[in-house]
Short mmCIF file of C-alpha atoms in Angstrom, two decimals:
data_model
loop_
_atom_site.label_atom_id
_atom_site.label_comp_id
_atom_site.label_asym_id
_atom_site.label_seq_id
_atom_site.Cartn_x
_atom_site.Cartn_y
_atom_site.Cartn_z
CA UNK A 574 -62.72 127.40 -104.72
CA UNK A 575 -65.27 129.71 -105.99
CA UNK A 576 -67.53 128.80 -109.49
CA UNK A 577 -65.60 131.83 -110.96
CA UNK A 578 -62.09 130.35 -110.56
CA UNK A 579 -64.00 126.93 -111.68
CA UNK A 580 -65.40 128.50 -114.81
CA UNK A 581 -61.83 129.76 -115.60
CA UNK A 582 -59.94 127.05 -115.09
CA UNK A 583 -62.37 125.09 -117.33
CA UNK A 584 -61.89 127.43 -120.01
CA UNK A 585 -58.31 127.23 -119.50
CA UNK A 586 -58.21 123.26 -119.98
CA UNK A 587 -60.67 123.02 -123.22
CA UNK A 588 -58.13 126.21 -124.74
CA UNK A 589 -55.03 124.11 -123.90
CA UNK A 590 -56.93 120.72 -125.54
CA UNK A 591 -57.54 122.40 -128.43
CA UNK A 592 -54.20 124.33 -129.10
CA UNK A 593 -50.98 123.36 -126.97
CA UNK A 594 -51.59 119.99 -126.76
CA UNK A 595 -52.16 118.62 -130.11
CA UNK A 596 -49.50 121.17 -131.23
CA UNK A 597 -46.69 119.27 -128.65
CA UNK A 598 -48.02 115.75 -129.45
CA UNK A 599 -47.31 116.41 -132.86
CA UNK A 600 -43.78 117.00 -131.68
CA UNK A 601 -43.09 114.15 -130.05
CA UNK A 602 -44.62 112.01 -132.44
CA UNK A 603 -41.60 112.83 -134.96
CA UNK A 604 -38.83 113.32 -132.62
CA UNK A 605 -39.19 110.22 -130.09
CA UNK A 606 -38.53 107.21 -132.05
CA UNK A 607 -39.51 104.38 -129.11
CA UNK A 608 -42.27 103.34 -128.11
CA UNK A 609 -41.47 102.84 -124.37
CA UNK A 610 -39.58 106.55 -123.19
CA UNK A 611 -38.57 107.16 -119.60
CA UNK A 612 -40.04 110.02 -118.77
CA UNK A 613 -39.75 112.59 -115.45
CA UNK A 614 -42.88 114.38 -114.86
CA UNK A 615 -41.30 117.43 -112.57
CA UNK A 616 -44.90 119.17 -111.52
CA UNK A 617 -47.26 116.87 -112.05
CA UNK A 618 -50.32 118.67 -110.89
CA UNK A 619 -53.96 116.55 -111.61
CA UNK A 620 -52.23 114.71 -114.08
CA UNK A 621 -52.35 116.60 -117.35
CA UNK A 622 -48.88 115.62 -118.47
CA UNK A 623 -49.27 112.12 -117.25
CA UNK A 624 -52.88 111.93 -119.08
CA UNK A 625 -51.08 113.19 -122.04
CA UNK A 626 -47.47 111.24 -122.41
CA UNK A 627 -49.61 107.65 -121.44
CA UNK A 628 -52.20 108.57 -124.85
CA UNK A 629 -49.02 108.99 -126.84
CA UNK A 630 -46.93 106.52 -125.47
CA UNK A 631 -49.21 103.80 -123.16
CA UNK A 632 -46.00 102.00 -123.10
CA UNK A 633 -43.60 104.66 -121.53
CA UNK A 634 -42.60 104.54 -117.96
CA UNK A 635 -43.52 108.01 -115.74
CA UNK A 636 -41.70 109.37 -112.84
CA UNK A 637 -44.07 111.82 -111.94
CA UNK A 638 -43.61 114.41 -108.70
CA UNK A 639 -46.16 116.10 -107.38
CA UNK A 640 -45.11 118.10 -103.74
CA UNK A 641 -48.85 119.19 -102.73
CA UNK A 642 -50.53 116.22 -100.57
CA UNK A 643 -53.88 116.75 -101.98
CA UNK A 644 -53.02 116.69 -105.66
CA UNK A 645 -51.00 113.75 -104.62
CA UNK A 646 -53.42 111.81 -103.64
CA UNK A 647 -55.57 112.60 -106.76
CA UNK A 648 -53.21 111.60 -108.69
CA UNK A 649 -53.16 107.83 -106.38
CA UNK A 650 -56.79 107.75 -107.25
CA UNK A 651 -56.13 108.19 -111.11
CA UNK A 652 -53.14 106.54 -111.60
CA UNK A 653 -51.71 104.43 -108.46
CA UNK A 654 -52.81 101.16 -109.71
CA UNK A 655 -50.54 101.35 -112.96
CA UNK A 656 -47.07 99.75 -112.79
CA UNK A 657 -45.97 102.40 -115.12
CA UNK A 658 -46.48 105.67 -113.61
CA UNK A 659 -44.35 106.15 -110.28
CA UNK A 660 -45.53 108.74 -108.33
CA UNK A 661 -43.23 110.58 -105.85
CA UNK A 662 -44.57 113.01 -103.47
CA UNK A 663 -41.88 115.54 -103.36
CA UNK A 664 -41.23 118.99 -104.68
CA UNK A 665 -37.68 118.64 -107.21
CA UNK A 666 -35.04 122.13 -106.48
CA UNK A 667 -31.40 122.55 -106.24
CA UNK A 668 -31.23 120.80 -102.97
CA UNK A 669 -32.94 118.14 -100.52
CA UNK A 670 -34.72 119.40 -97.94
CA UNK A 671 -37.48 121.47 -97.24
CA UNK A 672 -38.78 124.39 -98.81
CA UNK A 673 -42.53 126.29 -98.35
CA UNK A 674 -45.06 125.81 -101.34
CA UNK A 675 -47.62 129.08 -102.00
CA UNK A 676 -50.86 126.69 -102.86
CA UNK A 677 -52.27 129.42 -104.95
CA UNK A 678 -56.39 129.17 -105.54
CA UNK A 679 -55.63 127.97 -108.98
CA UNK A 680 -53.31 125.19 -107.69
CA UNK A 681 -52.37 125.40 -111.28
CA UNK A 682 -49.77 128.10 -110.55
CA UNK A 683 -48.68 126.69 -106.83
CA UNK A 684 -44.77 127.92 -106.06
CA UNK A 685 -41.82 127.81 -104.48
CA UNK A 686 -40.97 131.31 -105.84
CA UNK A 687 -42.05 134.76 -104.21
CA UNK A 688 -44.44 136.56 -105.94
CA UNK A 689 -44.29 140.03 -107.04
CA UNK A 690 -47.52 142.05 -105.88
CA UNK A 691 -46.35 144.79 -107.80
CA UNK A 692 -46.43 142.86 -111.09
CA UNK A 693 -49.18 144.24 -113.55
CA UNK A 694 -49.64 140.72 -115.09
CA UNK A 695 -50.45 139.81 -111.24
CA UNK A 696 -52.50 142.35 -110.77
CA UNK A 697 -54.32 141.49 -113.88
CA UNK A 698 -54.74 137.93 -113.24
CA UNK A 699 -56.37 138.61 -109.74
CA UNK A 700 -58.86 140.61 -111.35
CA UNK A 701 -59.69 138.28 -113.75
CA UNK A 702 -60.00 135.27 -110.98
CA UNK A 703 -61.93 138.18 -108.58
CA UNK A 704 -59.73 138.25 -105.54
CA UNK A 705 -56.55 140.65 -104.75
CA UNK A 706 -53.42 139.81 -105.50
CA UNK A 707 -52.80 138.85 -101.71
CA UNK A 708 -55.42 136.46 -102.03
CA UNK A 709 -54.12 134.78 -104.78
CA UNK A 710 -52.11 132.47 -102.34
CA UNK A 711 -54.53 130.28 -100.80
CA UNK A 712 -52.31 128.11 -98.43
CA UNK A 713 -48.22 127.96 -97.71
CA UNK A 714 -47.01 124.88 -96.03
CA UNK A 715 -43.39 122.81 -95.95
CA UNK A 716 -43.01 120.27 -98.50
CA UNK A 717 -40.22 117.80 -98.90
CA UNK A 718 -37.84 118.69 -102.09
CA UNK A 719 -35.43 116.63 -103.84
CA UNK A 720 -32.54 116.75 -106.49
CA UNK A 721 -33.33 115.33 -109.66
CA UNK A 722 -29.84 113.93 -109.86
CA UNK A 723 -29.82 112.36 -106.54
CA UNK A 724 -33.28 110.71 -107.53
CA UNK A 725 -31.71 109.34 -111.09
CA UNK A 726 -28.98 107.57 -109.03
CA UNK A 727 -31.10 106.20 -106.15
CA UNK A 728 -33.41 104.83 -109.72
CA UNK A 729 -30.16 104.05 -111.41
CA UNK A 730 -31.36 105.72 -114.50
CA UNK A 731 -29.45 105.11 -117.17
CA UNK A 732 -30.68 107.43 -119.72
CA UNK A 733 -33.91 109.11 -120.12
CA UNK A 734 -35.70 110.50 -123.13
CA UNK A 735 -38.07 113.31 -121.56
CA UNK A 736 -37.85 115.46 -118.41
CA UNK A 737 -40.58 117.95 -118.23
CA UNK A 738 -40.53 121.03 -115.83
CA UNK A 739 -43.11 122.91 -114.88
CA UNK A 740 -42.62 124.66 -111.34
CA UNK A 741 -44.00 128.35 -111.75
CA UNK A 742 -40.62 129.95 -111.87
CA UNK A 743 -38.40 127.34 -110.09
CA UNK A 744 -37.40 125.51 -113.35
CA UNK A 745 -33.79 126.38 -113.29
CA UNK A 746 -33.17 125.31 -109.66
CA UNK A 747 -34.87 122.08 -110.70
CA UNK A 748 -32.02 122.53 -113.89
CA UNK A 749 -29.26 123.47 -111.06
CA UNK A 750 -30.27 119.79 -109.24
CA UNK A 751 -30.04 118.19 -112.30
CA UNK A 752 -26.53 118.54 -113.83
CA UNK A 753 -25.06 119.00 -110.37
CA UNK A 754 -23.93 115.19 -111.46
CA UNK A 755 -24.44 113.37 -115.19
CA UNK A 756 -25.50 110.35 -114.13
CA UNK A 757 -27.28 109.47 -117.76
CA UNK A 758 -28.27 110.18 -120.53
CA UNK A 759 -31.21 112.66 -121.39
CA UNK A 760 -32.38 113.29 -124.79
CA UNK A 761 -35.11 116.30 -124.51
CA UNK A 762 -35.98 118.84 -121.78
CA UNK A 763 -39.16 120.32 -121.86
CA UNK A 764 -39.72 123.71 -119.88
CA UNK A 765 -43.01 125.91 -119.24
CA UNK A 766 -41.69 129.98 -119.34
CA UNK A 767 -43.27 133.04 -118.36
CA UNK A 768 -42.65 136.42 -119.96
CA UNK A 769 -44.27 138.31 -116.98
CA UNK A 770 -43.02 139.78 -113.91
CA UNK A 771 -45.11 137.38 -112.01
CA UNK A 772 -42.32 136.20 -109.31
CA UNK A 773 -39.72 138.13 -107.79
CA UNK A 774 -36.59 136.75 -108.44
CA UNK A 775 -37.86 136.33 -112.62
CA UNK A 776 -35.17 134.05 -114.99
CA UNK A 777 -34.78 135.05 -118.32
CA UNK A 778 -35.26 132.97 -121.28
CA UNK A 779 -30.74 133.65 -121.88
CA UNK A 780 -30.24 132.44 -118.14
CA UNK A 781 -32.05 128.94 -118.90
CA UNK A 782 -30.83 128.49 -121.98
CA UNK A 783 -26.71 129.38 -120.92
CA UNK A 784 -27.50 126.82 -118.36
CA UNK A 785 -28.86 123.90 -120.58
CA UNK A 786 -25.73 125.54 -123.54
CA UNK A 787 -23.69 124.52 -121.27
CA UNK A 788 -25.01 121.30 -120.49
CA UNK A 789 -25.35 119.70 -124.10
CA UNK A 790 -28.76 121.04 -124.76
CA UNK A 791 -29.92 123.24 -127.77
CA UNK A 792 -33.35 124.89 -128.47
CA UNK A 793 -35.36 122.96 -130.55
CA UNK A 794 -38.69 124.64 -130.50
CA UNK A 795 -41.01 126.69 -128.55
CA UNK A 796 -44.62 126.15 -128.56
CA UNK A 797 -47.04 129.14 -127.24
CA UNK A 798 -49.65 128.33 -124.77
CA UNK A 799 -53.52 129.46 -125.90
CA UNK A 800 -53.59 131.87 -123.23
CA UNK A 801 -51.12 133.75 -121.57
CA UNK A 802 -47.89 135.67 -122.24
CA UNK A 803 -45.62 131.71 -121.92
CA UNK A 804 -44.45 129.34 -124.39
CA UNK A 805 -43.00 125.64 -124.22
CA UNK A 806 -39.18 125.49 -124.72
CA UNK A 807 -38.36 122.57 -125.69
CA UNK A 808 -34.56 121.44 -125.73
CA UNK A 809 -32.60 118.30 -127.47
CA UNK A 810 -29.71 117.25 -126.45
CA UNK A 811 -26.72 117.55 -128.87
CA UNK A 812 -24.20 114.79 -128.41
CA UNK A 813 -22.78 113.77 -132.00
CA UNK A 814 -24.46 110.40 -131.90
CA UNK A 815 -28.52 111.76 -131.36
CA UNK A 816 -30.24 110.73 -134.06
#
């Protein structure tokens, strides 16, 4: 990884520490109302949603998946050794299987999604890391995926309070794999979207939130990232008795 991509993804971090994050904890802090949630960390990456859910709850219990092997075992290093944070080293879709991850240089933005090299925000982005937009993809290899209601059953999960998604465009297949069975409860669904033409095969903000309509889920908020064209959806569940 070259300093340049370093340098960026540096600045990236300290903008999100200052702005999303204390903007999302404040969130949380008035809707959760325990102080030991359940929550699924789909896309765990180095950790940043783990670091962040364990400061505001220390209590809470983390499923966290993470389908690249060497983020994986970064996140062993940080967090293996606490009982609370079980991490699963599988990509989450629609179906169990296989699929191909695109390790992009900023590992950040790694995929299961085809990218659109036609896209001007891609285009963009690869001039601002320095390489073409071919190059953006560093690495594609096979990685074991997963339905999130398959892995709720084998956990026998009887209701969880937070699943976060963040899979670079696959977030409604992870949705799909979800509510192919209601095995439990779920009161919030948090969901990283793009306004860009950045993948292929793009999902509209109506096409996630028809999906999570139908499924007992309403649009609670939506909290911009510091940089980028993206926001945070974030979705409660609506059952009469959700206090």
């Amino acid at each position: 990884m070259s300093l340049r991509v370093k340098a960026i993804q540096f600045l990236i971090g300290v903008n999100e520490d200052l702005i999303f994050y204390p903007r999302l904890q404040a969130f949380y802090k008035a809707a959760i109302k325990v102080t030991n949630p359940v929550i699924l960390d789909v896309g765990a990456n180095k950790g940043q949603t783990i670091h962040f859910f364990l400061k505001l709850f220390p209590k809470a219990t983390i499923y966290a998946f993470e389908p690249n092997h060497k983020l994986y075992k970064k996140l062993v290093i940080k967090f293996g050794e606490l009982p609370n944070v079980k991490l699963v080293n599988k990509g989450v879709s629609n179906q169990n299987g296989t699929l191909i991850l695109k390790e992009t240089i900023t590992d950040e933005t790694s995929t299961f999604e085809e990218l659109n090299f036609s896209s001007k925000y891609l285009k963009m982005k690869s001039k601002v890391l320095g390489v073409k937009p071919q190059e953006l993809v560093a690495d594609s290899f096979e990685v074991e995926v997963i339905k999130l209601c398959d892995f709720i059953y084998a956990q026998n999960l009887q209701h969880i309070d937070i699943i976060k998604i963040d899979t670079e465009g696959h977030e409604l297949k992870c949705l799909e794999g979800l509510f192919e069975k209601k095995l439990s409860t779920v009161d919030f669904i948090q969901l990283e979207h793009h306004h860009d033409d950045m993948y292929l095969n793009a999902i509209s903000d109506n096409d996630i939130e028809k999906v999570l309509k139908k499924n007992g889920f309403i649009l609670n908020k939506k909290i911009k990232h510091g940089f980028g064209d993206f926001d945070e959806l974030l979705f409660k569940s609506n059952r009469k008795n959700f206090l």
